[in-house]
Amino acid sequence: MNLTLKIWRQKDAKDIGGFETHEVREVNPDMSFLEMLDVVNEGLILRGIEPIAFDSDCREGICGACSLVINGTAHGGHKATTACQLHMRKFSDGETITVEPWRARAFPMVKDLVCDRSAFDRIIQAGGFVSVSTGGVPDANAIPVAKEDSDQAMDAAQCIGCGACVAACKNASAMLFVAAKVSHLALMPQGKVERERRALNMVAQMDTEGFGACSVTGSCEAVCPKEIRLDFIARLNREYGRALLHRGGG
Amino acid sequence: MKLDAHIPSGPLTQKWDQHRFDMKLVNPANKRKFDVIVVGAGLAGASAAASLAELGYNVKCFCFQDSPRRAHSIAAQGGINAAKNYKNDGDSVHRLFYDTVKGGDFRAREANVHRLAQVSVSIIDQCVAQGVPFAREYGGLLDNRSFGGAQVSRTFYARGQTGQQLLLGAYQALSRQIGLGRVEMYPRTEMLELVVVDGHAKGIVVRDLINGVVTSHAADAVVLATGGYGNVFFLSTNAKGCNVTATYRAHKMGATFANPCYTQIHPTCIPVSGDHQSKLTLMSESLRNDGRVWVPKRKEDCGKTPASIPDSDRDYYLERKYPSFGNLAPRDIASRAAKEVCDEGRGVGPGSLGVYLDFADAIARLTEPVVRERYGNLFDMYERITGENAYQQPMRIYPAVHYTMGGLWVDYNLMSNLPGLFVLGEANFSDHGANRLGASALMQGLADGYFILPYTIGHYFASQKQTRITTDHPEFKKAQETVSARTRRLLAVKGKRTATSIHRELGKLMWEHCGMARSKESLTAALQKIPALREEFWSNVRVTGENGSLNQDLEYAGRVADFLEFGELLCLDALTREESCGGHFRVEHQEAGECKRDDAHFSHVAAWEYQGEGKSPTRHIEPLTFDEVHLATRSYK
């Protein structure tokens, strides 16, 4: 198949950036989207032009590195699919495809399709953990956990931290990301001990980073490659409210 | 050079306990006086960095990814072994130890493996305390499953994403320490040189991948947890970024590289679809618990749809050849069996490089919803990649490079022959011998980081007088200049080939000459072709852009340059090891198609010492002795 790519190029954070058009010939439908970009990049390198910068690593949908807005939708709009798992058979011959980076104030641009998502790391550092050090912990079976709770915790814990939720949100809110971690740990007895501190600190850090507010439109859930559910945001709100009631402040 | 493994004396079962008592301690108030550099933030690196910081050491942690949460440990699917015997099916520390030594085809150190089996139980406790949502039963206790190569159910898992959940546990522990200011984290930073002063590892030189700035970092010890070298084959199940650079550059500074020829080819990966292929995807081995592997009995049937081939015309070759283990035969054996039937012309799918993994019987026995609950995410992944529905037709799978058992040589304390340089996880060679069993990599990475290094590093600090080195030392200046000169050289070639095309050629050469079957002829040919390809690289590669900004082409070219040297070492090791064992199969050494070891001549670790450019490396030997385990021919029949 033959395609036209409209790709965002931006030299660095200061550059204003813009779209560049590339005609791509003889695309194999079994290629992944990133493999198609690899082919484009090899062509550019041979012409002495810098290849298109984009993040990717595992290329099997779990590391969360890839971060492309394809035809206006984070990861390209196929159910439970990251850009690296999106295959060219999902496009049609002759199609024009637009490729852009995540765009959010809290994710500053680095280059082309690469942005800086370290804000997510700082939110986790503010409280997205259980404060246990190595050693001196009870036997793994000492505390039974209801299967339903553990399964729900796993539903939330699957978040890959890609940031598609932020990219899709009109307010660039990070609520789904924060909700996933707060819910995962609040559902496990091991994480319940610090649930209040955690909710308050993570939300405070989220606000400091400049993410927007949540207006519950659900666009985050729609693009999430791990299908993290919107009801975790309800749980985050409950956890946060509970913490405020018990501790005050916020 | 004498390689002393420093294995403690005394009975096997008491070595680790006794050693922990014998090791010197660093006073709690003095720990803050020691600086430790950890390179890599996967299971081994993140768990080590977090644990060392908790103890009070000053830690700097480096990774090339944009966040420590993205290290490739995250992609491990199946599970993690531990000798908990929660299933009451006869497991024990000794059985896990025995299975691992046997699974490694008797080419691992007994003492290390026994310690690994001992600490395996603590790992599960630790991860549960961190909130890792392992699979559970309705009574609230942890669930287990059996996994390739084991006859007991000792594998703990979190759906098909066990690596992800364990890594996030370690990442969260690390994040806590970063938040507390005890670990300084350097993401998007690549280690490009190890700095050695008076024979001791004293720091590293790194390049900031965002702006190209090269900086020096001094420390009292350097810990490499930088993963394996599977990408020397270009196509593997490794992440695109996985590379040998950190360990290979340490090797060039004097660290010996052990058993590089021990590479694991995983039997259940999605077959290659075309020349554009950038990596291969593993389908978890857990699928072999319920899937049956087969090919048509006759070549002529290979083009037919699988449903039209009656049971009587199918060859369930694993069940036929290995009746007691059947579809659960260890990885190396299952991979070779797949290659064998494809070599006979009985492979299926494009290029006839594939075998069926069929769930029809499992669906009939368990119903589709049960199969969906167990493996749904894997079936979905298969469909995304191939466009085929594996509930309706069998999956097609083929072996692919997955894990590398070789790595930098370390002693019992996980310290390389360079004092102060510790190596953890897949980056070292220590525990898996010539073949790794399923669900053992996660166990080893976390054992090293949580429960071994924190003790042994203190012993190193307390045992010798430390000389403080600062980055003003001439060795740092020299290393920085080496890095800058290499960068300039890469950018100056301005040739006509991409680094990818040369890497792809290297990978093809390695796979054909040093893959699932190796021979004197194939390896000798590879040893002639690799230097020529390296020459081609340095005279004809095209690297675009400049040093001073994010330049993925430049990063990648540097890694390919190291693979082009390392590939030669791998082939040389394979040529020298005149026997077959585990993942290393020399066609000259076989008995009825199975590995034929030569214990009289090769019951040892081969550790290679770098001698300089254009010179042959020196092969050193660490003999392996087996006191507890009886050396036997590994049989899964």
Coordinates of N, CA and C in Angstrom, one line a residue, chain B residues 7-123:
Chain B
I7 N 33.7 -19.0 46.8 CA 32.6 -19.8 47.3 C 32.9 -20.2 48.8
P8 N 32.0 -19.8 49.7 CA 32.2 -20.1 51.1 C 32.4 -21.6 51.3
S9 N 33.1 -22.0 52.3 CA 33.3 -23.4 52.6 C 32.1 -23.9 53.4
G10 N 32.0 -25.1 53.8 CA 30.9 -25.7 54.6 C 29.9 -26.3 53.7
P11 N 28.9 -26.9 54.3 CA 27.8 -27.6 53.6 C 27.0 -26.7 52.7
L12 N 26.6 -27.2 51.6 CA 25.9 -26.3 50.6 C 24.7 -25.5 51.2
T13 N 24.0 -26.2 52.1 CA 22.8 -25.6 52.6 C 23.1 -24.5 53.6
Q14 N 24.3 -24.5 54.1 CA 24.7 -23.5 55.1 C 25.6 -22.4 54.6
K15 N 26.0 -22.5 53.4 CA 27.0 -21.6 52.9 C 26.6 -20.1 53.0
W16 N 25.4 -19.8 52.5 CA 24.9 -18.5 52.5 C 24.7 -17.9 53.9
D17 N 24.1 -18.7 54.8 CA 23.9 -18.2 56.1 C 25.3 -17.9 56.8
Q18 N 26.2 -18.9 56.6 CA 27.5 -18.7 57.2 C 28.2 -17.5 56.6
H19 N 28.1 -17.3 55.3 CA 28.8 -16.2 54.6 C 28.2 -14.9 55.1
R20 N 26.9 -14.9 55.3 CA 26.3 -13.6 55.8 C 26.8 -13.2 57.1
F21 N 27.1 -14.2 57.9 CA 27.7 -14.0 59.2 C 29.2 -13.6 59.1
D22 N 29.9 -14.2 58.2 CA 31.3 -13.9 58.1 C 31.6 -12.6 57.4
M23 N 30.7 -12.1 56.6 CA 31.0 -10.9 55.9 C 31.0 -9.7 56.9
K24 N 31.9 -8.8 56.5 CA 32.0 -7.6 57.4 C 30.9 -6.6 57.2
L25 N 30.6 -5.9 58.2 CA 29.5 -4.9 58.1 C 30.0 -3.5 58.0
V26 N 29.2 -2.6 57.4 CA 29.5 -1.2 57.5 C 28.6 -0.6 58.6
N27 N 29.2 0.1 59.5 CA 28.4 0.8 60.5 C 27.3 1.7 59.9
P28 N 26.1 1.6 60.5 CA 25.0 2.4 59.9 C 25.4 3.9 59.7
A29 N 26.1 4.4 60.6 CA 26.4 5.9 60.5 C 27.5 6.1 59.4
N30 N 28.2 5.0 59.0 CA 29.2 5.2 58.0 C 28.7 5.0 56.6
K31 N 27.5 4.4 56.5 CA 27.0 4.0 55.1 C 26.9 5.3 54.3
R32 N 26.5 6.4 54.9 CA 26.3 7.6 54.1 C 27.6 8.1 53.5
K33 N 28.7 7.6 53.9 CA 30.0 8.0 53.4 C 30.3 7.3 52.1
F34 N 29.5 6.3 51.7 CA 29.8 5.5 50.5 C 28.9 5.9 49.3
D35 N 29.5 6.1 48.2 CA 28.7 6.4 47.0 C 28.6 5.2 46.1
V36 N 27.4 4.9 45.6 CA 27.3 3.7 44.7 C 26.6 4.2 43.4
I37 N 27.1 3.7 42.3 CA 26.5 4.0 41.0 C 25.8 2.7 40.6
V38 N 24.5 2.8 40.2 CA 23.8 1.7 39.7 C 23.4 2.0 38.2
V39 N 23.8 1.2 37.3 CA 23.5 1.4 35.9 C 22.4 0.4 35.5
G40 N 21.3 0.9 35.0 CA 20.1 0.1 34.7 C 19.1 0.1 35.8
A41 N 17.8 0.1 35.4 CA 16.7 0.3 36.3 C 15.7 -0.8 36.1
G42 N 16.1 -1.9 35.7 CA 15.1 -3.0 35.6 C 15.0 -3.7 36.9
L43 N 14.6 -4.9 36.9 CA 14.3 -5.6 38.2 C 15.6 -5.6 39.1
A44 N 16.7 -6.0 38.5 CA 17.9 -6.0 39.3 C 18.4 -4.6 39.7
G45 N 18.4 -3.7 38.8 CA 18.9 -2.4 39.0 C 18.1 -1.6 40.0
A46 N 16.7 -1.6 39.7 CA 15.8 -0.8 40.6 C 15.8 -1.4 42.0
S47 N 15.8 -2.8 42.1 CA 15.7 -3.4 43.4 C 17.0 -3.1 44.2
A48 N 18.1 -3.1 43.5 CA 19.4 -2.8 44.1 C 19.5 -1.4 44.6
A49 N 19.1 -0.5 43.7 CA 19.2 1.0 44.0 C 18.3 1.3 45.2
A50 N 17.1 0.8 45.2 CA 16.2 1.0 46.3 C 16.7 0.5 47.6
S51 N 17.2 -0.8 47.6 CA 17.6 -1.5 48.8 C 18.9 -0.8 49.4
L52 N 19.8 -0.4 48.5 CA 21.0 0.2 49.0 C 20.7 1.6 49.6
A53 N 19.8 2.3 49.0 CA 19.4 3.6 49.5 C 18.7 3.5 50.9
E54 N 17.9 2.4 51.0 CA 17.2 2.2 52.3 C 18.2 1.9 53.4
L55 N 19.3 1.3 53.0 CA 20.4 1.0 54.0 C 21.2 2.2 54.4
G56 N 21.1 3.3 53.5 CA 21.8 4.5 53.9 C 22.9 4.9 52.9
Y57 N 23.2 4.1 51.9 CA 24.2 4.5 51.0 C 23.7 5.6 50.1
N58 N 24.7 6.4 49.5 CA 24.3 7.4 48.5 C 24.3 6.8 47.2
V59 N 23.1 6.8 46.5 CA 23.0 6.1 45.3 C 22.7 7.0 44.1
K60 N 23.4 6.8 43.0 CA 23.0 7.4 41.7 C 22.6 6.3 40.8
C61 N 21.4 6.5 40.2 CA 20.9 5.4 39.3 C 20.7 6.0 37.9
F62 N 21.2 5.2 36.9 CA 21.2 5.7 35.5 C 20.4 4.7 34.6
C63 N 19.6 5.3 33.7 CA 19.0 4.4 32.7 C 18.8 5.2 31.4
F64 N 18.8 4.5 30.2 CA 18.7 5.2 29.0 C 17.3 5.5 28.6
Q65 N 16.3 4.8 29.2 CA 14.9 5.1 28.9 C 14.5 6.4 29.6
D66 N 13.3 6.9 29.2 CA 12.9 8.2 29.7 C 12.4 8.0 31.1
S67 N 12.1 6.8 31.6 CA 11.7 6.6 33.0 C 12.2 5.2 33.4
P68 N 12.6 5.0 34.7 CA 13.0 3.7 35.1 C 11.9 2.7 35.0
R69 N 10.7 3.1 34.9 CA 9.6 2.1 34.8 C 9.5 1.4 33.4
R70 N 10.4 1.8 32.5 CA 10.2 1.2 31.2 C 11.3 0.1 30.8
A71 N 12.1 -0.2 31.8 CA 13.2 -1.2 31.5 C 12.5 -2.5 31.0
H72 N 13.2 -3.3 30.3 CA 12.6 -4.4 29.6 C 12.1 -5.6 30.5
S73 N 12.5 -5.5 31.7 CA 11.9 -6.5 32.7 C 10.4 -6.4 32.6
I74 N 9.9 -5.3 32.2 CA 8.5 -5.1 32.2 C 7.8 -6.0 31.3
A75 N 8.5 -6.5 30.3 CA 7.8 -7.3 29.3 C 7.7 -8.8 29.7
A76 N 8.3 -9.2 30.8 CA 8.3 -10.6 31.1 C 6.8 -11.0 31.4
Q77 N 6.4 -12.1 30.9 CA 4.9 -12.4 31.0 C 4.6 -13.4 32.0
G78 N 5.3 -14.5 32.0 CA 4.8 -15.7 32.6 C 4.7 -15.8 34.1
G79 N 5.9 -15.5 34.8 CA 5.8 -15.6 36.2 C 7.2 -15.6 36.9
I80 N 7.1 -15.9 38.2 CA 8.4 -15.9 39.0 C 8.3 -17.2 39.9
N81 N 9.4 -17.9 39.9 CA 9.5 -19.1 40.7 C 9.8 -18.8 42.1
A82 N 9.3 -19.6 43.0 CA 9.7 -19.6 44.4 C 9.4 -20.9 45.1
A83 N 10.3 -21.3 45.9 CA 10.1 -22.7 46.6 C 9.3 -22.6 47.8
K84 N 8.1 -22.1 47.6 CA 7.2 -21.9 48.8 C 6.5 -23.2 49.1
N85 N 6.3 -24.1 48.2 CA 5.5 -25.3 48.4 C 4.1 -25.0 48.9
Y86 N 3.5 -23.9 48.4 CA 2.2 -23.6 48.8 C 1.2 -24.6 48.3
K87 N 1.6 -25.3 47.2 CA 0.6 -26.2 46.6 C 0.7 -27.6 47.2
N88 N 1.6 -27.8 48.1 CA 1.7 -29.1 48.8 C 2.1 -30.2 47.8
D89 N 2.8 -29.9 46.7 CA 3.1 -30.9 45.7 C 4.5 -31.3 45.7
G90 N 5.2 -31.2 46.8 CA 6.5 -31.7 46.9 C 7.7 -30.8 46.6
D91 N 7.4 -29.5 46.5 CA 8.5 -28.6 46.2 C 9.3 -28.3 47.5
S92 N 10.5 -27.8 47.3 CA 11.4 -27.5 48.4 C 12.5 -26.7 47.8
V93 N 13.3 -26.0 48.7 CA 14.4 -25.3 48.2 C 15.4 -26.2 47.4
H94 N 15.5 -27.4 48.0 CA 16.4 -28.3 47.3 C 15.9 -28.7 45.9
R95 N 14.6 -28.9 45.8 CA 14.1 -29.2 44.4 C 14.2 -28.1 43.4
L96 N 14.0 -26.9 43.9 CA 14.2 -25.7 43.0 C 15.7 -25.6 42.6
F97 N 16.5 -25.8 43.6 CA 18.0 -25.8 43.3 C 18.3 -26.9 42.3
Y98 N 17.8 -28.1 42.5 CA 18.1 -29.2 41.6 C 17.6 -29.0 40.2
D99 N 16.3 -28.6 40.1 CA 15.7 -28.3 38.8 C 16.5 -27.3 38.0
T100 N 17.0 -26.2 38.8 CA 17.7 -25.1 38.1 C 19.1 -25.6 37.6
V101 N 19.8 -26.4 38.4 CA 21.1 -26.9 38.0 C 20.9 -27.8 36.8
K102 N 19.9 -28.7 36.9 CA 19.7 -29.7 35.8 C 19.2 -28.9 34.6
G103 N 18.3 -28.0 34.8 CA 17.8 -27.2 33.6 C 18.9 -26.5 32.9
G104 N 19.9 -26.0 33.7 CA 21.0 -25.3 33.1 C 22.1 -26.3 32.5
D105 N 21.7 -27.5 32.4 CA 22.6 -28.5 31.9 C 23.9 -28.6 32.6
F106 N 23.9 -28.5 33.9 CA 25.0 -28.7 34.7 C 26.2 -27.8 34.3
R107 N 25.9 -26.5 34.1 CA 26.9 -25.6 33.7 C 26.8 -24.3 34.6
A108 N 26.1 -24.4 35.7 CA 26.0 -23.3 36.7 C 26.7 -23.7 38.0
R109 N 27.0 -22.7 38.8 CA 27.7 -22.9 40.1 C 26.6 -23.4 41.1
E110 N 26.9 -24.5 41.7 CA 26.0 -25.1 42.7 C 25.7 -24.1 43.8
A111 N 26.7 -23.5 44.3 CA 26.5 -22.6 45.5 C 25.6 -21.4 45.2
N112 N 25.8 -20.8 44.0 CA 25.0 -19.7 43.6 C 23.5 -20.1 43.4
V113 N 23.3 -21.2 42.8 CA 22.0 -21.7 42.5 C 21.2 -22.0 43.8
H114 N 22.0 -22.6 44.7 CA 21.3 -23.0 46.0 C 20.9 -21.7 46.7
R115 N 21.7 -20.7 46.7 CA 21.4 -19.4 47.4 C 20.1 -18.8 46.7
L116 N 20.1 -18.9 45.4 CA 19.0 -18.4 44.6 C 17.7 -19.0 45.1
A117 N 17.7 -20.4 45.2 CA 16.5 -21.1 45.6 C 16.2 -20.7 47.0
Q118 N 17.2 -20.5 47.9 CA 16.9 -20.1 49.3 C 16.2 -18.8 49.3
V119 N 16.7 -17.8 48.6 CA 16.1 -16.4 48.8 C 14.8 -16.3 48.0
S120 N 14.6 -17.2 47.1 CA 13.4 -17.1 46.2 C 12.1 -16.9 47.1
V121 N 12.1 -17.5 48.3 CA 10.9 -17.4 49.1 C 10.7 -15.9 49.6
S122 N 11.8 -15.3 50.0 CA 11.7 -13.9 50.5 C 11.3 -12.9 49.4
I123 N 11.6 -13.2 48.2 CA 11.2 -12.3 47.1 C 9.7 -12.2 47.0

